[in-house]
């Protein structure tokens, strides 16, 4: 089993691995055997990568130099720590896996929703394509310096993530006694104080926030234009969370999204793959519906891709 296949199996079966007791997974069923094999394959790959990076950092492999990927930087930071603060290899692997898994599943869910919405709304897709062609054109791939100029590409990703926030629950713990000022219901001025003692955990409904008309006009509608004039780093977009505990992968995810969507939409037209007699409205009701496993997203999104003719 390849590492890529092992990652796919682990991602598809993570709830089984979390909820099922070890004795159950040890039973000689084909699916359980595949899950065990995938976890063993991925763990072995992670262990070998940790050892390779330690050797690279210590100078045993100095010819290649030290890489600057996130995995290597985490290993290096751990090697530089004092002994009492260092993670053992298993803890290190656990942290790397979370980074790998979180970025894999959440971004995939949002890409699926984004392409689904763009297939439903060809006028929005065409507007985004016009910006892509004006900034990048046919002859080159996007570079990092294009990021701020491709704000409409980022906006379609943001709007999909708003409608299906991967982190659907945000949990915060008060580190000191504090008082939150809760805005009164629409039509009533002022706020209501809400005391939160130190140590109390607050669970925030991120879906409710994204669909609250107090913050978003016509929240049920897919309107990427609401983000066109918003700074790419603005906390007005809260689906990545906000504050010091916000998602550390936000910049990576948005940069990846802009690059991927720019290259895909430049070369391919996206359309919904309808069943016989099915309307686009019916397709949206069937396909673009919330699907919750570990994170929130959509299920399979059937699409048709047609290569664009170069002009």
Protein backbone atom coordinates (compact mmCIF):
# COMPACT_ATOMS: atom_id res chain seq x y z
CA UNK A 1 0.00 0.00 0.00
CA UNK A 2 1.41 3.39 -1.01
CA UNK A 3 1.62 6.30 1.42
CA UNK A 4 -1.00 8.18 -0.63
CA UNK A 5 -3.39 5.24 -0.44
CA UNK A 6 -2.70 4.81 3.28
CA UNK A 7 -3.52 8.48 3.86
CA UNK A 8 -6.80 8.10 1.96
CA UNK A 9 -7.82 5.03 3.98
CA UNK A 10 -6.90 6.69 7.28
CA UNK A 11 -8.84 9.82 6.33
CA UNK A 12 -11.90 7.77 5.33
CA UNK A 13 -11.84 5.61 8.45
CA UNK A 14 -10.79 8.02 11.19
CA UNK A 15 -14.12 7.82 13.03
CA UNK A 16 -13.86 4.03 13.09
CA UNK A 17 -10.32 4.24 14.48
CA UNK A 18 -11.41 6.74 17.15
CA UNK A 19 -14.63 5.04 18.28
CA UNK A 20 -13.93 1.32 17.88
CA UNK A 21 -12.09 -0.58 20.65
CA UNK A 22 -8.76 -2.13 19.69
CA UNK A 23 -10.09 -5.69 20.05
CA UNK A 24 -12.75 -4.94 17.44
CA UNK A 25 -10.24 -3.61 14.92
CA UNK A 26 -8.13 -6.73 15.49
CA UNK A 27 -10.88 -8.99 14.12
CA UNK A 28 -10.01 -10.65 10.78
CA UNK A 29 -12.39 -8.66 8.59
CA UNK A 30 -11.17 -7.25 5.30
CA UNK A 31 -12.06 -3.63 6.12
CA UNK A 32 -10.45 -3.77 9.55
CA UNK A 33 -7.32 -5.34 8.06
CA UNK A 34 -7.11 -2.54 5.51
CA UNK A 35 -7.45 0.09 8.25
CA UNK A 36 -4.74 -1.55 10.38
CA UNK A 37 -2.43 -1.82 7.38
CA UNK A 38 -3.00 1.84 6.45
CA UNK A 39 -2.24 3.06 9.98
CA UNK A 40 0.90 0.89 10.16
CA UNK A 41 2.07 2.10 6.75
CA UNK A 42 1.53 5.75 7.63
CA UNK A 43 3.15 5.39 11.07
CA UNK A 44 6.18 3.68 9.53
CA UNK A 45 6.49 6.44 6.94
CA UNK A 46 6.27 9.12 9.65
CA UNK A 47 8.94 7.42 11.78
CA UNK A 48 11.32 7.17 8.84
CA UNK A 49 10.72 10.82 7.98
CA UNK A 50 11.49 11.91 11.56
CA UNK A 51 14.76 9.94 11.51
CA UNK A 52 15.75 11.33 8.10
CA UNK A 53 15.11 14.89 9.25
CA UNK A 54 17.01 14.41 12.50
CA UNK A 55 19.98 13.13 10.51
CA UNK A 56 19.71 16.05 8.12
CA UNK A 57 19.56 18.57 10.96
CA UNK A 58 22.47 17.05 12.88
CA UNK A 59 24.71 17.43 9.83
CA UNK A 60 25.00 13.77 8.90
CA UNK A 61 23.42 14.64 5.59
CA UNK A 62 24.80 18.14 5.23
CA UNK A 63 25.31 17.83 1.46
CA UNK A 64 21.58 18.26 0.93
CA UNK A 65 21.26 21.09 3.43
CA UNK A 66 18.35 21.57 5.82
CA UNK A 67 14.92 21.77 4.21
CA UNK A 68 12.46 24.44 5.25
CA UNK A 69 9.20 22.49 5.05
CA UNK A 70 6.87 22.48 8.06
CA UNK A 71 7.78 18.88 9.01
CA UNK A 72 11.52 19.63 9.16
CA UNK A 73 11.02 22.91 11.02
CA UNK A 74 8.94 21.15 13.67
CA UNK A 75 11.62 18.46 14.12
CA UNK A 76 14.33 21.14 14.30
CA UNK A 77 12.40 23.17 16.88
CA UNK A 78 11.97 20.03 18.97
CA UNK A 79 15.69 19.19 18.74
CA UNK A 80 16.54 22.71 19.91
CA UNK A 81 14.28 22.49 22.97
CA UNK A 82 15.52 21.77 26.47
CA UNK A 83 15.13 18.13 27.45
CA UNK A 84 12.18 18.65 29.77
CA UNK A 85 10.15 20.32 27.01
CA UNK A 86 11.03 17.99 24.16
CA UNK A 87 8.45 15.74 22.54
CA UNK A 88 9.25 12.08 22.06
CA UNK A 89 9.07 10.69 18.53
CA UNK A 90 5.49 9.44 18.97
CA UNK A 91 4.31 12.86 20.17
CA UNK A 92 6.16 14.51 17.31
CA UNK A 93 4.53 12.17 14.80
CA UNK A 94 1.12 12.92 16.33
CA UNK A 95 1.60 16.66 15.81
CA UNK A 96 2.77 16.21 12.22
CA UNK A 97 -0.17 13.91 11.49
CA UNK A 98 -2.64 16.49 12.80
CA UNK A 99 -1.09 19.13 10.52
CA UNK A 100 -1.21 16.76 7.56
CA UNK A 101 -4.69 15.42 8.24
CA UNK A 102 -6.32 18.74 9.13
CA UNK A 103 -5.01 20.45 6.00
CA UNK A 104 -5.98 17.46 3.84
CA UNK A 105 -9.62 17.00 4.82
CA UNK A 106 -10.77 20.56 5.48
CA UNK A 107 -9.32 22.00 2.27
CA UNK A 108 -10.71 19.13 0.19
CA UNK A 109 -14.21 19.70 1.60
CA UNK A 110 -14.06 23.41 0.77
CA UNK A 111 -12.70 22.82 -2.74
CA UNK A 112 -15.58 20.43 -3.41
CA UNK A 113 -18.15 23.00 -2.24
CA UNK A 114 -16.45 25.82 -4.18
CA UNK A 115 -16.44 23.90 -7.46
CA UNK A 116 -20.05 22.88 -6.86
CA UNK A 117 -21.15 26.49 -6.41
CA UNK A 118 -19.15 27.67 -9.42
CA UNK A 119 -20.81 24.98 -11.52
CA UNK A 120 -24.22 26.20 -10.36
CA UNK A 121 -23.47 29.85 -11.03
CA UNK A 122 -21.69 30.20 -14.41
CA UNK A 123 -21.89 34.01 -14.24
CA UNK A 124 -19.74 33.99 -11.10
CA UNK A 125 -17.38 31.45 -12.67
CA UNK A 126 -17.02 33.68 -15.74
CA UNK A 127 -16.32 36.75 -13.59
CA UNK A 128 -13.57 34.88 -11.73
CA UNK A 129 -12.15 33.59 -15.04
CA UNK A 130 -11.92 37.12 -16.40
CA UNK A 131 -9.80 38.14 -13.44
CA UNK A 132 -7.59 35.06 -13.81
CA UNK A 133 -6.96 35.84 -17.48
CA UNK A 134 -6.24 39.52 -16.80
CA UNK A 135 -3.72 38.68 -14.05
CA UNK A 136 -2.14 35.39 -15.17
CA UNK A 137 -3.21 34.73 -18.75
CA UNK A 138 -2.47 31.56 -20.69
CA UNK A 139 1.29 31.69 -20.82
CA UNK A 140 2.37 31.33 -17.19
CA UNK A 141 1.37 29.84 -13.86
CA UNK A 142 0.41 32.03 -10.90
CA UNK A 143 3.15 33.13 -8.50
CA UNK A 144 2.88 34.34 -4.92
CA UNK A 145 3.03 37.99 -5.99
CA UNK A 146 -0.29 37.48 -7.84
CA UNK A 147 -2.11 36.55 -4.61
CA UNK A 148 -3.50 39.98 -3.76
CA UNK A 149 -4.58 40.58 -7.36
CA UNK A 150 -6.67 37.39 -7.46
CA UNK A 151 -9.11 38.55 -4.78
CA UNK A 152 -12.15 37.17 -6.63
CA UNK A 153 -10.59 33.70 -6.68
CA UNK A 154 -10.07 33.92 -2.94
CA UNK A 155 -13.61 35.28 -2.51
CA UNK A 156 -15.28 32.17 -4.01
CA UNK A 157 -13.22 30.02 -1.62
CA UNK A 158 -14.08 32.24 1.35
CA UNK A 159 -17.80 32.19 0.56
CA UNK A 160 -17.85 28.39 0.29
CA UNK A 161 -16.04 28.12 3.61
CA UNK A 162 -18.52 30.56 5.15
CA UNK A 163 -21.45 28.40 4.05
CA UNK A 164 -19.75 25.16 5.16
CA UNK A 165 -17.29 26.11 7.93
CA UNK A 166 -15.00 23.11 8.45
CA UNK A 167 -14.47 24.04 12.09
CA UNK A 168 -18.16 24.10 12.97
CA UNK A 169 -17.56 24.40 16.72
CA UNK A 170 -15.04 26.76 18.33
CA UNK A 171 -14.08 26.01 21.93
CA UNK A 172 -12.34 28.62 24.09
CA UNK A 173 -11.45 28.59 27.79
CA UNK A 174 -11.33 31.77 29.85
CA UNK A 175 -7.85 32.27 31.32
CA UNK A 176 -9.21 34.92 33.68
CA UNK A 177 -12.56 36.20 34.89
CA UNK A 178 -14.08 38.24 32.10
CA UNK A 179 -17.37 39.71 30.92
CA UNK A 180 -18.59 39.31 27.34
CA UNK A 181 -20.80 42.01 25.91
CA UNK A 182 -23.53 40.19 23.93
CA UNK A 183 -25.33 42.32 21.29
CA UNK A 184 -29.05 42.53 21.90
CA UNK A 185 -31.45 40.99 19.35
CA UNK A 186 -31.99 42.84 16.09
CA UNK A 187 -34.07 45.95 16.63
CA UNK A 188 -32.83 46.45 20.19
CA UNK A 189 -29.93 48.75 20.89
CA UNK A 190 -27.11 48.04 23.30
CA UNK A 191 -25.56 44.90 24.73
CA UNK A 192 -26.16 42.51 27.60
CA UNK A 193 -23.21 41.63 29.90
CA UNK A 194 -22.43 37.92 30.21
CA UNK A 195 -19.91 36.99 32.94
CA UNK A 196 -17.49 34.15 32.19
CA UNK A 197 -15.46 32.94 35.20
CA UNK A 198 -11.88 31.76 34.82
CA UNK A 199 -11.64 28.15 33.65
CA UNK A 200 -15.08 28.05 32.01
CA UNK A 201 -15.16 26.74 28.46
CA UNK A 202 -17.26 28.56 25.88
CA UNK A 203 -18.50 26.69 22.80
CA UNK A 204 -19.23 28.94 19.83
CA UNK A 205 -21.60 27.81 17.08
CA UNK A 206 -19.60 28.79 13.98
CA UNK A 207 -22.40 27.72 11.63
CA UNK A 208 -24.78 30.04 13.46
CA UNK A 209 -22.31 32.92 13.13
CA UNK A 210 -21.87 32.41 9.39
CA UNK A 211 -25.64 32.37 8.83
CA UNK A 212 -26.47 35.25 11.19
CA UNK A 213 -28.11 38.12 9.23
CA UNK A 214 -26.62 40.52 11.77
CA UNK A 215 -23.25 39.89 10.12
CA UNK A 216 -24.13 38.75 6.60
CA UNK A 217 -26.77 40.09 4.24
CA UNK A 218 -28.82 37.22 2.75
CA UNK A 219 -26.69 34.57 4.49
CA UNK A 220 -28.41 31.66 2.69
CA UNK A 221 -27.21 32.94 -0.70
CA UNK A 222 -23.83 32.22 -2.28
CA UNK A 223 -22.45 35.75 -2.74
CA UNK A 224 -18.64 35.86 -3.15
CA UNK A 225 -18.92 39.57 -3.90
CA UNK A 226 -19.35 40.21 -0.16
CA UNK A 227 -15.60 39.54 0.16
CA UNK A 228 -14.33 41.54 -2.84
CA UNK A 229 -13.49 44.67 -0.85
CA UNK A 230 -12.38 42.89 2.35
CA UNK A 231 -8.67 42.60 3.19
CA UNK A 232 -7.40 39.04 2.78
CA UNK A 233 -6.25 39.11 6.43
CA UNK A 234 -9.42 40.71 7.81
CA UNK A 235 -11.05 39.21 10.90
CA UNK A 236 -14.41 39.97 9.26
CA UNK A 237 -13.89 36.50 7.83
CA UNK A 238 -14.17 34.31 10.91
CA UNK A 239 -14.45 30.75 9.55
CA UNK A 240 -10.75 30.20 10.36
CA UNK A 241 -11.50 31.49 13.87
CA UNK A 242 -9.98 34.76 15.09
CA UNK A 243 -7.58 35.96 17.75
CA UNK A 244 -4.39 34.33 19.09
CA UNK A 245 -5.88 30.82 18.78
CA UNK A 246 -6.97 31.22 15.16
CA UNK A 247 -6.12 28.48 12.66
CA UNK A 248 -2.36 28.53 12.02
CA UNK A 249 -2.96 27.13 8.53
CA UNK A 250 -5.07 30.05 7.25
CA UNK A 251 -2.39 31.64 5.08
CA UNK A 252 -1.27 28.30 3.70
CA UNK A 253 -4.85 27.23 2.95
CA UNK A 254 -5.81 30.48 1.21
CA UNK A 255 -2.58 30.58 -0.82
CA UNK A 256 -3.09 26.96 -1.86
CA UNK A 257 -6.73 27.67 -2.74
CA UNK A 258 -5.89 30.65 -4.94
CA UNK A 259 -3.15 28.74 -6.77
CA UNK A 260 -5.25 25.60 -7.29
CA UNK A 261 -8.46 27.34 -8.35
CA UNK A 262 -6.60 29.74 -10.65
CA UNK A 263 -4.93 26.94 -12.58
CA UNK A 264 -8.02 24.75 -12.66
CA UNK A 265 -10.55 27.39 -13.71
CA UNK A 266 -8.23 28.84 -16.34
CA UNK A 267 -8.08 25.50 -18.16
CA UNK A 268 -11.41 23.87 -17.31
CA UNK A 269 -15.06 24.90 -17.32
CA UNK A 270 -16.99 23.42 -14.40
CA UNK A 271 -20.62 22.30 -14.64
CA UNK A 272 -22.87 20.23 -12.37
CA UNK A 273 -23.40 16.65 -13.51
CA UNK A 274 -27.18 16.39 -13.48
CA UNK A 275 -29.31 13.27 -13.40
CA UNK A 276 -31.87 12.75 -16.16
CA UNK A 277 -34.52 15.43 -15.82
CA UNK A 278 -32.82 17.03 -12.82
CA UNK A 279 -32.73 20.83 -12.47
CA UNK A 280 -29.85 22.82 -11.04
CA UNK A 281 -31.99 23.71 -8.04
CA UNK A 282 -32.70 20.03 -7.38
CA UNK A 283 -29.01 19.22 -7.84
CA UNK A 284 -28.08 21.81 -5.23
CA UNK A 285 -30.62 20.41 -2.77
CA UNK A 286 -29.27 16.89 -3.32
CA UNK A 287 -25.55 17.63 -3.39
CA UNK A 288 -24.68 20.86 -1.59
CA UNK A 289 -25.97 19.78 1.79
CA UNK A 290 -23.98 19.71 5.02
CA UNK A 291 -22.10 16.47 5.67
CA UNK A 292 -20.50 16.09 9.10
CA UNK A 293 -17.82 13.55 9.93
CA UNK A 294 -14.88 15.00 11.87
CA UNK A 295 -15.21 18.37 10.15
CA UNK A 296 -18.10 19.96 8.28
CA UNK A 297 -18.28 19.89 4.51
CA UNK A 298 -20.22 18.38 1.66
CA UNK A 299 -20.41 14.81 0.43
CA UNK A 300 -19.48 13.76 -3.13
CA UNK A 301 -20.00 16.55 -5.68
CA UNK A 302 -20.57 15.16 -9.21
CA UNK A 303 -19.20 17.61 -11.79
CA UNK A 304 -18.37 17.79 -15.49
CA UNK A 305 -15.09 19.37 -16.55
CA UNK A 306 -14.73 20.69 -20.10
CA UNK A 307 -11.34 21.92 -21.33
CA UNK A 308 -11.42 25.55 -22.39
CA UNK A 309 -10.25 26.51 -25.86
CA UNK A 310 -7.27 28.83 -25.80
CA UNK A 311 -7.94 32.16 -27.48
